[in-house]
XYZ file of C-alpha atoms in Angstrom:
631
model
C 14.834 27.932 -3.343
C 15.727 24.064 -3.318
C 18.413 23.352 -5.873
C 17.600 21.284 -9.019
C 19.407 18.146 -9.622
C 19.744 16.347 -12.844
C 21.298 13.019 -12.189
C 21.612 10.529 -9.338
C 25.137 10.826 -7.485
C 27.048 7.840 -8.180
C 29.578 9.002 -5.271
C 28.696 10.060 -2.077
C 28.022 13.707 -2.053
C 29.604 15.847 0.409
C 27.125 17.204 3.083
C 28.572 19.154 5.771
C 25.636 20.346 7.257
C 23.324 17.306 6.869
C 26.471 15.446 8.584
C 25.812 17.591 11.801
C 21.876 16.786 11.816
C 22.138 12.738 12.301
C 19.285 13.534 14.524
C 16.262 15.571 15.295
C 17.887 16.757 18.215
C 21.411 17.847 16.485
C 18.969 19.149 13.651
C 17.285 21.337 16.266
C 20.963 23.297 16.781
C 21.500 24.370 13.469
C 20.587 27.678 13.259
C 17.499 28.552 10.168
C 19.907 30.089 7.800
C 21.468 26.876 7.475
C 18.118 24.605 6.568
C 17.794 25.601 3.174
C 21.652 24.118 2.342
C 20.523 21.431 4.799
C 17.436 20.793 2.321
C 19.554 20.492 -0.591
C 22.427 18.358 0.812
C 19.440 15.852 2.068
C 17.962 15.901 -1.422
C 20.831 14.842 -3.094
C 21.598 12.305 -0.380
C 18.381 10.262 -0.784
C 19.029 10.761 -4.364
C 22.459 8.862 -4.085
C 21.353 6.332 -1.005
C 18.323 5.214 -3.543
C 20.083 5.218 -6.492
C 22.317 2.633 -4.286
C 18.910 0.186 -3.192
C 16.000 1.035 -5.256
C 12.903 1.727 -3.564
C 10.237 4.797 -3.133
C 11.773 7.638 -4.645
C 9.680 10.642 -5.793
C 7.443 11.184 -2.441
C 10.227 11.595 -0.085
C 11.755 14.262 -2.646
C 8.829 15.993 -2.237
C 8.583 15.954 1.543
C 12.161 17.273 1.944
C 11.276 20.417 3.243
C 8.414 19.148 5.426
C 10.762 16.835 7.098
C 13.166 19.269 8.210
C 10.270 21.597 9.831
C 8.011 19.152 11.319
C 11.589 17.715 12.617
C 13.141 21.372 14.049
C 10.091 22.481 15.203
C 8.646 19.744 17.552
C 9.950 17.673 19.820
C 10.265 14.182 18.382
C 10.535 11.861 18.909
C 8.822 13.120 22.395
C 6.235 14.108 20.450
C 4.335 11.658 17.708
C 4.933 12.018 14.579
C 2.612 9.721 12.387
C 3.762 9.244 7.913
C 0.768 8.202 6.520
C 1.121 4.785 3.866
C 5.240 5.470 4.671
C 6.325 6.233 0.892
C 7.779 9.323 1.497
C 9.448 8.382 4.748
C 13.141 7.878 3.682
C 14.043 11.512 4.623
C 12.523 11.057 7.709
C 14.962 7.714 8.561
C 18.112 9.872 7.150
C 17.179 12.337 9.751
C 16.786 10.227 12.478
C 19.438 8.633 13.276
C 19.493 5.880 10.402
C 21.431 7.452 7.652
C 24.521 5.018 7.958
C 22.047 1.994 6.889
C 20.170 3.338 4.394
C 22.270 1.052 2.359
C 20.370 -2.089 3.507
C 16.996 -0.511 2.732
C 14.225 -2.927 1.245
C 17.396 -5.833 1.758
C 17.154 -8.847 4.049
C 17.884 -7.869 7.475
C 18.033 -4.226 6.482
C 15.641 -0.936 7.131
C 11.900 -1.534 6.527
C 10.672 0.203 2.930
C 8.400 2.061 5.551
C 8.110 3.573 9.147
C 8.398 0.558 11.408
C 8.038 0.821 15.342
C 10.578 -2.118 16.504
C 13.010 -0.084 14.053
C 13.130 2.951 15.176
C 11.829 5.126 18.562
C 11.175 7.890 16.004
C 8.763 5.342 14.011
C 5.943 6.086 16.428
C 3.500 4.113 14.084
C 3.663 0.955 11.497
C 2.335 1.741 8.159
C 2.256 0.785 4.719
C -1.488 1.190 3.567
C -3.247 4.583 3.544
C -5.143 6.677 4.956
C -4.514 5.424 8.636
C -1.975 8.345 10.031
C -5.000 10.601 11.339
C -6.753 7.554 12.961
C -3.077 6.905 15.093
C -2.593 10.259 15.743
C -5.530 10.920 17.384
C -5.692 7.639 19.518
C -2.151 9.236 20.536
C -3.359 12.411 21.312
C -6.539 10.815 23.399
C -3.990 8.472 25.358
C -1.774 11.579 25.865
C -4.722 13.345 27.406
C -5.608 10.355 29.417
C -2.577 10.182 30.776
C -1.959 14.343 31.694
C 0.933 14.431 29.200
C 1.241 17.700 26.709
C 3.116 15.623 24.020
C 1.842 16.759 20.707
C 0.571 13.730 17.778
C 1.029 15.362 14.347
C -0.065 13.197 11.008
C 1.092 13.409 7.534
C -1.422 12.658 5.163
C -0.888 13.120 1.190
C -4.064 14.053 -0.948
C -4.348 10.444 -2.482
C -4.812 9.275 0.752
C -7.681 11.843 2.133
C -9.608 10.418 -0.738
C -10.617 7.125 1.563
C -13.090 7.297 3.797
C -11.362 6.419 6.996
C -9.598 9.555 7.076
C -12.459 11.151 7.032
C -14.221 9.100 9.560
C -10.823 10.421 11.772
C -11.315 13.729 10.883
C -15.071 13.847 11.960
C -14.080 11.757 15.343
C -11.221 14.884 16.188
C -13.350 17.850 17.142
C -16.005 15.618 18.866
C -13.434 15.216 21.136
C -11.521 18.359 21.350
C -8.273 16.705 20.261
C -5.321 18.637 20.684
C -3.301 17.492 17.232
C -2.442 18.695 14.010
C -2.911 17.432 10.698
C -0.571 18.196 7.423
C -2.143 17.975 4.088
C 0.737 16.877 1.615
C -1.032 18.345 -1.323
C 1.018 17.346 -4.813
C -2.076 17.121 -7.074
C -5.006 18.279 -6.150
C -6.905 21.007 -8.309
C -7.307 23.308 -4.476
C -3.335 23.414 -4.871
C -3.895 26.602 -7.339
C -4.416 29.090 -4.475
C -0.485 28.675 -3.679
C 1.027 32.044 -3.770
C 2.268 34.878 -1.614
C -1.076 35.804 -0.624
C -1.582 32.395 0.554
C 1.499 32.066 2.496
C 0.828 35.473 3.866
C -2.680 34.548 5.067
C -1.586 31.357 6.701
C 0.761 33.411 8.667
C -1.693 35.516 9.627
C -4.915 32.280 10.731
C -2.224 31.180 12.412
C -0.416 33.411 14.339
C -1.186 33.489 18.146
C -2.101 37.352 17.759
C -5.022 36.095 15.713
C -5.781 33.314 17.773
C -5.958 35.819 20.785
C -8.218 38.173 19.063
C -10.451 35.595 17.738
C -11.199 34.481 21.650
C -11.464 37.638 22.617
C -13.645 38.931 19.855
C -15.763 35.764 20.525
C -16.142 36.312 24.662
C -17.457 39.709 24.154
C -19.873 39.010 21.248
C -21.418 35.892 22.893
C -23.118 38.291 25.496
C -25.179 39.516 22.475
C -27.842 37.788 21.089
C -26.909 36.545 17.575
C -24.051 38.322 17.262
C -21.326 36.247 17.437
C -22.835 34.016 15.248
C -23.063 36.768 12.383
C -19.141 37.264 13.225
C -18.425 33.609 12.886
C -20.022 32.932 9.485
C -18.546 36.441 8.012
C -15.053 35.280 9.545
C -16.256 31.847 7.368
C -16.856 33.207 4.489
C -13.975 35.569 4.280
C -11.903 32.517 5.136
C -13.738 30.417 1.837
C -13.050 33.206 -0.476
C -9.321 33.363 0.012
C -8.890 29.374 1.147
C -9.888 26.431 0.330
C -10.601 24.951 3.459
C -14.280 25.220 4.300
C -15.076 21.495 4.114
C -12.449 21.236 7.215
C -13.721 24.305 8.829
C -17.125 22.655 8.775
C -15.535 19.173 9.743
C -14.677 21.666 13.093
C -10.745 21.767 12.444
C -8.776 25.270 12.023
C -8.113 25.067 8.514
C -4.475 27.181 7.662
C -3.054 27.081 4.044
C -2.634 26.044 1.450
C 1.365 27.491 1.534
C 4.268 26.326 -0.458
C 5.546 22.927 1.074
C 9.098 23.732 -0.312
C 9.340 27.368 1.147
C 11.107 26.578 4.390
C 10.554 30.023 6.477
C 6.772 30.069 5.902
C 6.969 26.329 6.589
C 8.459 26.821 9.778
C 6.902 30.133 11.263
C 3.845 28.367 10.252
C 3.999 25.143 12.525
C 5.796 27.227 15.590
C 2.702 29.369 15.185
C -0.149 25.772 15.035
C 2.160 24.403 17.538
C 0.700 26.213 20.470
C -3.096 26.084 19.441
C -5.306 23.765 21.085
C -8.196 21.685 19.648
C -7.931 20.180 15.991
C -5.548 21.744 13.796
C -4.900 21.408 9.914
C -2.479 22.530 7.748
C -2.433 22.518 4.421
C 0.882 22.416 2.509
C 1.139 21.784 -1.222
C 4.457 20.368 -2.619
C 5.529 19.022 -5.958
C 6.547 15.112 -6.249
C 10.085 14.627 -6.893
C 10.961 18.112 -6.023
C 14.767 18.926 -7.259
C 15.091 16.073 -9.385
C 14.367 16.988 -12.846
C 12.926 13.844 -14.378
C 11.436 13.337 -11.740
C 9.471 16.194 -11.760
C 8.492 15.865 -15.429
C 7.106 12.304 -14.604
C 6.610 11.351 -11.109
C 4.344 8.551 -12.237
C 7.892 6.807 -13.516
C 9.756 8.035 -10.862
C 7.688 7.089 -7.874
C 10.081 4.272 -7.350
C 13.645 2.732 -9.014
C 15.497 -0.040 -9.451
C 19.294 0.133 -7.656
C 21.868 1.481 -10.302
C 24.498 -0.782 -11.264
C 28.480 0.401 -11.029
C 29.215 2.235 -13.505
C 31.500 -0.348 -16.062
C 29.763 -3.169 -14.265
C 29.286 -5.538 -17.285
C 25.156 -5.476 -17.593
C 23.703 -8.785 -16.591
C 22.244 -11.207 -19.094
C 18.419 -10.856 -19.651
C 16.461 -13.949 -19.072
C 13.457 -14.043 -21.668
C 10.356 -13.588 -20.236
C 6.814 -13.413 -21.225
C 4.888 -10.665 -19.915
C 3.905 -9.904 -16.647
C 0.919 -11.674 -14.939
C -1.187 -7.732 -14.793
C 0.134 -7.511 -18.257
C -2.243 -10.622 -19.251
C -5.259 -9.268 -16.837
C -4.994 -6.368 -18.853
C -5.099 -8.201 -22.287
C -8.013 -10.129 -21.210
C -10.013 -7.383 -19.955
C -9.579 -5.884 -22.816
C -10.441 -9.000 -25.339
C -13.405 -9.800 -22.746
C -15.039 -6.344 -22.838
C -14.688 -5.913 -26.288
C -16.802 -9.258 -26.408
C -19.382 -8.188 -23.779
C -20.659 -4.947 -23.608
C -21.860 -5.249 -19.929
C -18.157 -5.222 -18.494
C -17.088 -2.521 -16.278
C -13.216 -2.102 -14.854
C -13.303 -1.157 -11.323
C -9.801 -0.566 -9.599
C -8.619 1.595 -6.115
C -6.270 3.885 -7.374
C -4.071 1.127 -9.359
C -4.394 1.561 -12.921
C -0.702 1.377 -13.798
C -0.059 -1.278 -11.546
C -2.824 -3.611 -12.314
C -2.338 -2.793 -16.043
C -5.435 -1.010 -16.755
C -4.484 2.148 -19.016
C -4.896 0.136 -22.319
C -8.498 -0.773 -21.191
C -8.959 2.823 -19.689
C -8.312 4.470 -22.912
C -10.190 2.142 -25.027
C -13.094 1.996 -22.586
C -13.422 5.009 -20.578
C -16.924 4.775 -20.490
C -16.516 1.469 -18.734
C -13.628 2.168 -16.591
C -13.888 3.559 -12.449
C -10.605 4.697 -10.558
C -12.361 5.041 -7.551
C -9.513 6.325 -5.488
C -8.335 4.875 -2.734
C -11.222 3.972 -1.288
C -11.616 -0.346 -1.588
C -14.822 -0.678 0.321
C -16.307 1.568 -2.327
C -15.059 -0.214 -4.734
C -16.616 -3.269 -3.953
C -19.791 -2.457 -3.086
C -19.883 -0.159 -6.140
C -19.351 -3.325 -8.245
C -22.220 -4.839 -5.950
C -24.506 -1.979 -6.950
C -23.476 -2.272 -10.938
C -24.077 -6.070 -10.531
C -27.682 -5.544 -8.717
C -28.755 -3.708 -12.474
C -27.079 -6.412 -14.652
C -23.282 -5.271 -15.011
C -20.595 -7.077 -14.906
C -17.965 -5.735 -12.887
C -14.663 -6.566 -12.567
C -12.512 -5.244 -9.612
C -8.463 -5.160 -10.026
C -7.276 -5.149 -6.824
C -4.034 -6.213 -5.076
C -4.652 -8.839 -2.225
C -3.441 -6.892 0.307
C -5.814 -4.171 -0.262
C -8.686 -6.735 -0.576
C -8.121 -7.307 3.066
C -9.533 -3.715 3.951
C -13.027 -4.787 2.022
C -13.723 -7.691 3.552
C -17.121 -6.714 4.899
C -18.202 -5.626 1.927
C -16.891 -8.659 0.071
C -19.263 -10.458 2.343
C -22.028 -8.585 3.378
C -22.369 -6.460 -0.249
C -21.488 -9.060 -2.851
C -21.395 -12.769 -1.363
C -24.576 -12.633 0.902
C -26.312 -11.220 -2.299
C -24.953 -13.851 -4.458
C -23.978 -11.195 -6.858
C -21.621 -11.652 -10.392
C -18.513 -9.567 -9.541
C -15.093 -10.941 -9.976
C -12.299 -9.932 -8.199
C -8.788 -10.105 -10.298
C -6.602 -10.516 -6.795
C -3.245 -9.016 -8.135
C 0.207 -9.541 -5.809
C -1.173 -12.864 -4.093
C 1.609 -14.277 -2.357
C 5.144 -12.954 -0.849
C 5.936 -9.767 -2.606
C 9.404 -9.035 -1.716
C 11.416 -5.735 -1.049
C 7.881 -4.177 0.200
C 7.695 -6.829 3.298
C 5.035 -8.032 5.257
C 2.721 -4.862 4.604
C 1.849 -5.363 1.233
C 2.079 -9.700 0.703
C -0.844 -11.516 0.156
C -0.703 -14.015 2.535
C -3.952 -14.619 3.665
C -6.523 -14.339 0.788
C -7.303 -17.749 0.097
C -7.727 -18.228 3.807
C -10.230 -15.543 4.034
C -11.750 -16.124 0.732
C -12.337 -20.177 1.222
C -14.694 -19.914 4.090
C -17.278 -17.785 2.261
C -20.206 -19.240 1.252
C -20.945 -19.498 -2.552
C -17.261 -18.179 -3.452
C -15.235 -19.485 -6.396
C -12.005 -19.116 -5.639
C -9.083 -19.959 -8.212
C -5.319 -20.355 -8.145
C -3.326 -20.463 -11.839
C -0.263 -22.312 -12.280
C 1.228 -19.913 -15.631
C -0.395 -17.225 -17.406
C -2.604 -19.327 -19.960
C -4.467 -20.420 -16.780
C -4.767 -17.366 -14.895
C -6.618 -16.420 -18.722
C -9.225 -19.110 -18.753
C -9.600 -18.551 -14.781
C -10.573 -15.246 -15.420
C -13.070 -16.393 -17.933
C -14.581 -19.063 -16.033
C -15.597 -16.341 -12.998
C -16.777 -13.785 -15.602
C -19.496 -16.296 -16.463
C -19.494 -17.877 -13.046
C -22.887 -16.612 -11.454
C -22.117 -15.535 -8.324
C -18.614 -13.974 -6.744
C -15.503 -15.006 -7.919
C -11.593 -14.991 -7.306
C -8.303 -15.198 -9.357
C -5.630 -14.770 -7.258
C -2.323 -14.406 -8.744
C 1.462 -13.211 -8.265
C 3.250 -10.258 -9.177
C 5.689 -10.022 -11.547
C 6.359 -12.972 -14.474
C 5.214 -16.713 -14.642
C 6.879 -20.074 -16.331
C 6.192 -17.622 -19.774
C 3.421 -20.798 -21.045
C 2.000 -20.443 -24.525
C -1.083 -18.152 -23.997
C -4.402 -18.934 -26.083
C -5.751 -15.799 -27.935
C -9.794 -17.169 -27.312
C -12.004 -16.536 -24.045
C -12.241 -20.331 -23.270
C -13.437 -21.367 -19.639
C -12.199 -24.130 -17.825
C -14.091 -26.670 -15.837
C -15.381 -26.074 -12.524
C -13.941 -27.736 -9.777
C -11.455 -29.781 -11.713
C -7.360 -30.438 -11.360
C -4.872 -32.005 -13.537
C -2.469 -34.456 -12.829
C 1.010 -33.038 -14.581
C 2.452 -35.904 -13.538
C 2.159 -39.850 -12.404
C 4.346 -41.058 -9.827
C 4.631 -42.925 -6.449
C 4.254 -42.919 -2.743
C 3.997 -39.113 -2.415
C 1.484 -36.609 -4.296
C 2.051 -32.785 -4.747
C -1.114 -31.158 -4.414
C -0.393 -27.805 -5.977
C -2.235 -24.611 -5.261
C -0.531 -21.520 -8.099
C 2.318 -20.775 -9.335
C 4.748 -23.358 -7.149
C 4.196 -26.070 -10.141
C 7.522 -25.721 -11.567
C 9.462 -26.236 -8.638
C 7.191 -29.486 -7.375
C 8.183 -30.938 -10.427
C 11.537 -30.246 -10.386
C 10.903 -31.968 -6.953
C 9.211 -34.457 -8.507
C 11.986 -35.900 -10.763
C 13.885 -36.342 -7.810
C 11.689 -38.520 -5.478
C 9.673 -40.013 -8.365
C 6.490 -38.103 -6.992
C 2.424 -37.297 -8.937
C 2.104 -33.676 -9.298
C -1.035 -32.165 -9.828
C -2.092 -28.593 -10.508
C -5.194 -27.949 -8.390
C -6.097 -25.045 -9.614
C -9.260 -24.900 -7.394
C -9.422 -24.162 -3.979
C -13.204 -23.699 -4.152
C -14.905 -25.702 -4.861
C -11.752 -28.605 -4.375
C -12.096 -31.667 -6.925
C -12.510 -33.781 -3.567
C -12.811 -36.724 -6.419
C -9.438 -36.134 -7.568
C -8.343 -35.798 -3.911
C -9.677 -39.035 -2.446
C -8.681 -40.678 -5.719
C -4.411 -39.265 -4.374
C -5.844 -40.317 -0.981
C -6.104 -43.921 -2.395
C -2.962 -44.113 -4.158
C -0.248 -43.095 -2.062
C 1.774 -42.893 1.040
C 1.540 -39.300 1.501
C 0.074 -36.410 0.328
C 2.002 -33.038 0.414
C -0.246 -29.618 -0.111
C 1.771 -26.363 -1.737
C 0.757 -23.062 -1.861
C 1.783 -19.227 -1.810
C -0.601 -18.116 1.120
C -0.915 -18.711 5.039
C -0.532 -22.635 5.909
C -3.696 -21.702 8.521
C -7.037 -21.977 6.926
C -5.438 -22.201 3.526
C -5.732 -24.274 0.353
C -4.172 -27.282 2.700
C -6.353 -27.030 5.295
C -9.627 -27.435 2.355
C -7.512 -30.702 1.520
C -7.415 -31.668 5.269
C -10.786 -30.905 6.316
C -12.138 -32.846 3.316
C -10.121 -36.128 4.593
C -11.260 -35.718 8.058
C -14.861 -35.305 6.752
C -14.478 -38.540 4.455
C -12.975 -40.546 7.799
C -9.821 -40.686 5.460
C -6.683 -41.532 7.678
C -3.436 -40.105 5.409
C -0.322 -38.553 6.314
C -0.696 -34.556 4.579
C 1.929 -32.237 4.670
C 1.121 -28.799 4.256
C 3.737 -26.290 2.736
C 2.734 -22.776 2.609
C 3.603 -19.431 4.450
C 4.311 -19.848 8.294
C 2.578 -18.392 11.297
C 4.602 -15.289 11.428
C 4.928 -12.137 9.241
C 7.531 -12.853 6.599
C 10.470 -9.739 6.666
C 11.317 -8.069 3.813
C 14.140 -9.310 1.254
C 14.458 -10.369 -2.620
C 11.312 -12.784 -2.959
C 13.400 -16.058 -3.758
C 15.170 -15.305 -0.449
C 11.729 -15.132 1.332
C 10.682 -18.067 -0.739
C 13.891 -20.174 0.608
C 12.880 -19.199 4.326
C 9.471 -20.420 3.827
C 10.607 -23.789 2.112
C 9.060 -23.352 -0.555
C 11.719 -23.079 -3.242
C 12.562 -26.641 -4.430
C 14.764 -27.620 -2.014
C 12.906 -26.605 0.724
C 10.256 -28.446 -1.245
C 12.085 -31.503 -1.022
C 14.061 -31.142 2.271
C 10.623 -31.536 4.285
C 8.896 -33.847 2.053
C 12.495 -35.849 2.971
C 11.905 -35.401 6.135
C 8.293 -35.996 6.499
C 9.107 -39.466 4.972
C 11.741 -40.520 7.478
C 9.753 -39.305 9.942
C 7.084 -41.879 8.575
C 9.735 -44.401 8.600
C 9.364 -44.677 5.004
């Protein structure tokens, strides 16, 4: 049984054996009686290497187990393994080959937060969002079939992530075309989990032993000669099966359904995928684990313990705490609350993110009104498109880069139909430690060219308030798009005021150049501003742009300079440019933004500083802009 742990290792533990498995292929030479010491020294090495960086913490606890099967018993990285979303992956880089960095996980220049291809030959697919492992796996398997090579494609999948319908549209696709893979079900809280036993694990032994398997074809080559009869055998072999498993829905789906078995019992684990190794056509196991296995707070509260914070040295004097206001979700959260308690119509819609988007105060005072759908963000949306259709008013939390996998439905479902849903766009912008995977970098570009769209940037938390107020009563689809983590901690106005559609506000009069703001950059362009004597205004609307207040800055000065948290191309800039060309309005523009390549991980001001968009990069290239103009 895996050992139990109580604290995070401050000091490098010792770990003979897990120092003679730096790779799947030294991990294959160990001999079995030596994984379950193996599984203990890993656990309490990702226990001390996070404890060291922060990141993802409980699902790779939970995976330990898997890791070291899937790992000894195929041939990786020969053959594909695919981590599905990549949060429980850090055993998986320990094991292969990258245990020496895990120190510069999440850092600048350091390992990805999840399974990356340029990083790693074992990394056989880039992930960070759900639900796409099956999808890659099979496209693997298909090429490997194409090409006459017996490689085998295996995908992890957790149960939060078979709740979106791509991986179901995968695991249709598989048996239409005979593909030879296999398919783990990471199963740490689903209610099918409560068949886990020895009966279980004995059974799965059994359905998937090549005895069985051998039987089963035989059985069904002698019984096809008679008429009916091999059909009768096939649904009593069903039914048996859905009285002791639950796996009929897969069975139906046409894969060969084994489990569920205990994810942390390493024999069964093992004898288990040696036996599914050799079975062609669709295969699916079904393992069921606990999250933050072996670490005891962990296991108590995985919700807390998904991810940490890097421990500081012990005696390290603790590092003064700025004050700060609350977090931007923290006032989405307030207002949803204060907004449905004044309308009775709202409805809370969010994709599996209530803790992050700050929705458990509203989901306890309005479960009536509140809809985790799961992952699942195209349902989401056009869920709020049906509410809308009957006179709702929905309101969908979700983070920007998760908006980008409903973008049909954003158009076809709820902007073609003109319909009242507002979308509160959390994590717009560079994100940090999670890289390129999770920043919203592109959603005013993709949310500006829609037809009939409001789309809104705040500058501090009292804005992002009244934003969310003005779409609420905006008729038609609307957009507040705004950062994680704190703002400039502004005064916040209790009421449920609206602002003005359409409409900026100079912060500040100056000369020559104008800032043309676009979120949460307004305290660094005037910081800027003091320097080179520059007008700042807050913008606040990207759709539709005060093209008044624009040809008005036009007018006045040498150059105009556009800011913003999102992808120069198509962005809140390019609104500004198009209008000038439109209005036959010859001005130098700069436009400051995210570049045309994915920004790496690193600690967000870093990113920030790469970009230019700090305030000295803010004023280096407005410096340089202006020589360049001989100014």
């Amino acid at each position: 049984m895996p050992k139990t742990f109580h604290e995070i290792p401050r000091v490098r533990p010792a770990t003979p054996v897990l120092d003679r498995a730096a790779t799947p292929e030294q991990l294959r030479r160990l001999g079995e009686a030596e994984l379950e010491e193996l599984a203990n020294e890993l656990r309490q090495d990702l226990l001390y290497s996070v404890g060291r960086t922060g990141g993802h913490f409980g699902a790779g606890l939970g995976v330990i187990e898997l890791t070291i099967a899937l790992h000894y018993v195929y041939d990786t990285p020969g053959d594909r393994l695919v981590w599905d979303v990549g949060h429980q992956a850090y055993p998986h880089k320990i094991l292969t080959g990258r245990r020496e960095r895990m120190a510069s996980l999440r850092q600048k220049d350091g390992l990805a937060a999840f399974p990356r291809r340029s990083e790693s030959e074992y990394d056989t697919f880039g992930v960070g969002h759900s639900s796409t492992s099956i999808s890659a796996a099979l496209g693997m398997a298909i090429a490997a079939r194409l090409q006459g090579k017996k490689r085998k494609s295996i995908a992890v999948i957790g149960d939060g992530a078979l709740t979106a319908g791509m991986a179901f549209e995968a695991l249709n696709h598989a048996p239409e075309v005979g593909a030879d893979m296999l398919v783990v079900l990471n199963d740490n809280d689903m209610s099918i989990s409560r068949n886990v036993g020895g009966l279980s694990n004995y059974l799965a032994k059994i359905l998937s032993s090549r005895t069985y398997s051998s039987m089963r074809e035989g059985s069904k080559k002698v019984l096809s000669r008679l008429p009916g009869a091999w059909e009768i055998a096939r649904r009593t072999e069903e039914y048996a099966k859905g009285m002791l498993v639950p796996g009929t829905l897969f069975e139906e789906l046409g894969w060969n359904y084994i489990g569920p078995i205990d994810g942390h019992d390493l024999p069964t684990l093992i004898a288990t995928l040696r036996n599914m190794r050799d079975l062609s056509g669709p295969q699916f196991l079904h393992v069921v684990t606990k999250k933050g296995k072996g670490f005891a707070p962990a296991e108590v509260d995985p919700i807390t313990w998904h991810a940490i914070s890097k421990l500081e040295p012990v005696g390290a004097p603790a590092a003064p705490k700025k004050p700060s206001g609350p977090k931007y979700s923290n006032v989405f959260g307030q207002w949803l609350c204060d907004m449905a308690a004044a309308d009775p119509r709202l409805a809370g819609i969010t994709p599996a993110m209530k803790e992050g988007s700050d929705l458990v105060d509203f989901s306890e005072r309005y479960p009536d009104r509140y809809f985790d759908v799961a992952i699942a963000e195209q349902h989401a949306v056009t869920l709020a498109a049906g509410m809308a259709c009957e006179g709702a008013k929905p309101v969908v939390a979700i983070y920007s880069t998760f908006l980008q996998r409903a973008y049909d439905q954003l158009i076809h479902d709820v902007a073609v139909q003109n319909l009242d849903v507002l979308f509160a766009i959390d994590r717009a912008g560079l994100v940090g430690e999670d890289g390129p995977t999770h920043a919203g970098s592109f959603d005013l570009t993709y949310l500006r060219c829609i037809p009939g769209m409001l789309v809104m940037t705040p500058s501090d938390e009292n804005e992002m308030r009244r934003m969310l107020t003005t779409g609420y009563h905006f008729e038609g689809p609307a957009a507040v798009r705004y950062p994680r983590g704190t703002g400039p901690n502004a005064m916040i106005e209790p009421g449920l005021e609206p602002l003005e559609i359409g409409k900026g506000v100079v912060r500040r009069e100056g000369k020559r150049v104008a800032l043309l703001v676009f979120g949460v950059q307004l305290p660094e362009a005037l910081q800027v501003a003091e320097t080179l004597d520059a007008t700042v205004v807050d913008m606040r609307f990207v759709k539709p742009l005060d093209e008044a207040l624009v040809r008005q800055l036009a007018a006045d000065h040498e150059l105009l300079v556009t800011v913003e948290e999102n992808s120069i191309t198509g962005g809140a800039g390019s609104a500004v440019g198009e209008f000038l060309a439109a209005e036959n309005l010859q001005k130098p523009i700069l436009h400051l933004g995210l570049p045309d390549y994915y920004v790496e991980h690193a600690k967000p001001s870093e990113m920030l500083a790469e970009c230019g968009l700090d305030a000295a990069g803010i004023e280096a290239s407005i410096r340089a802009r202006l020589a360049a103009l001989g100014a």
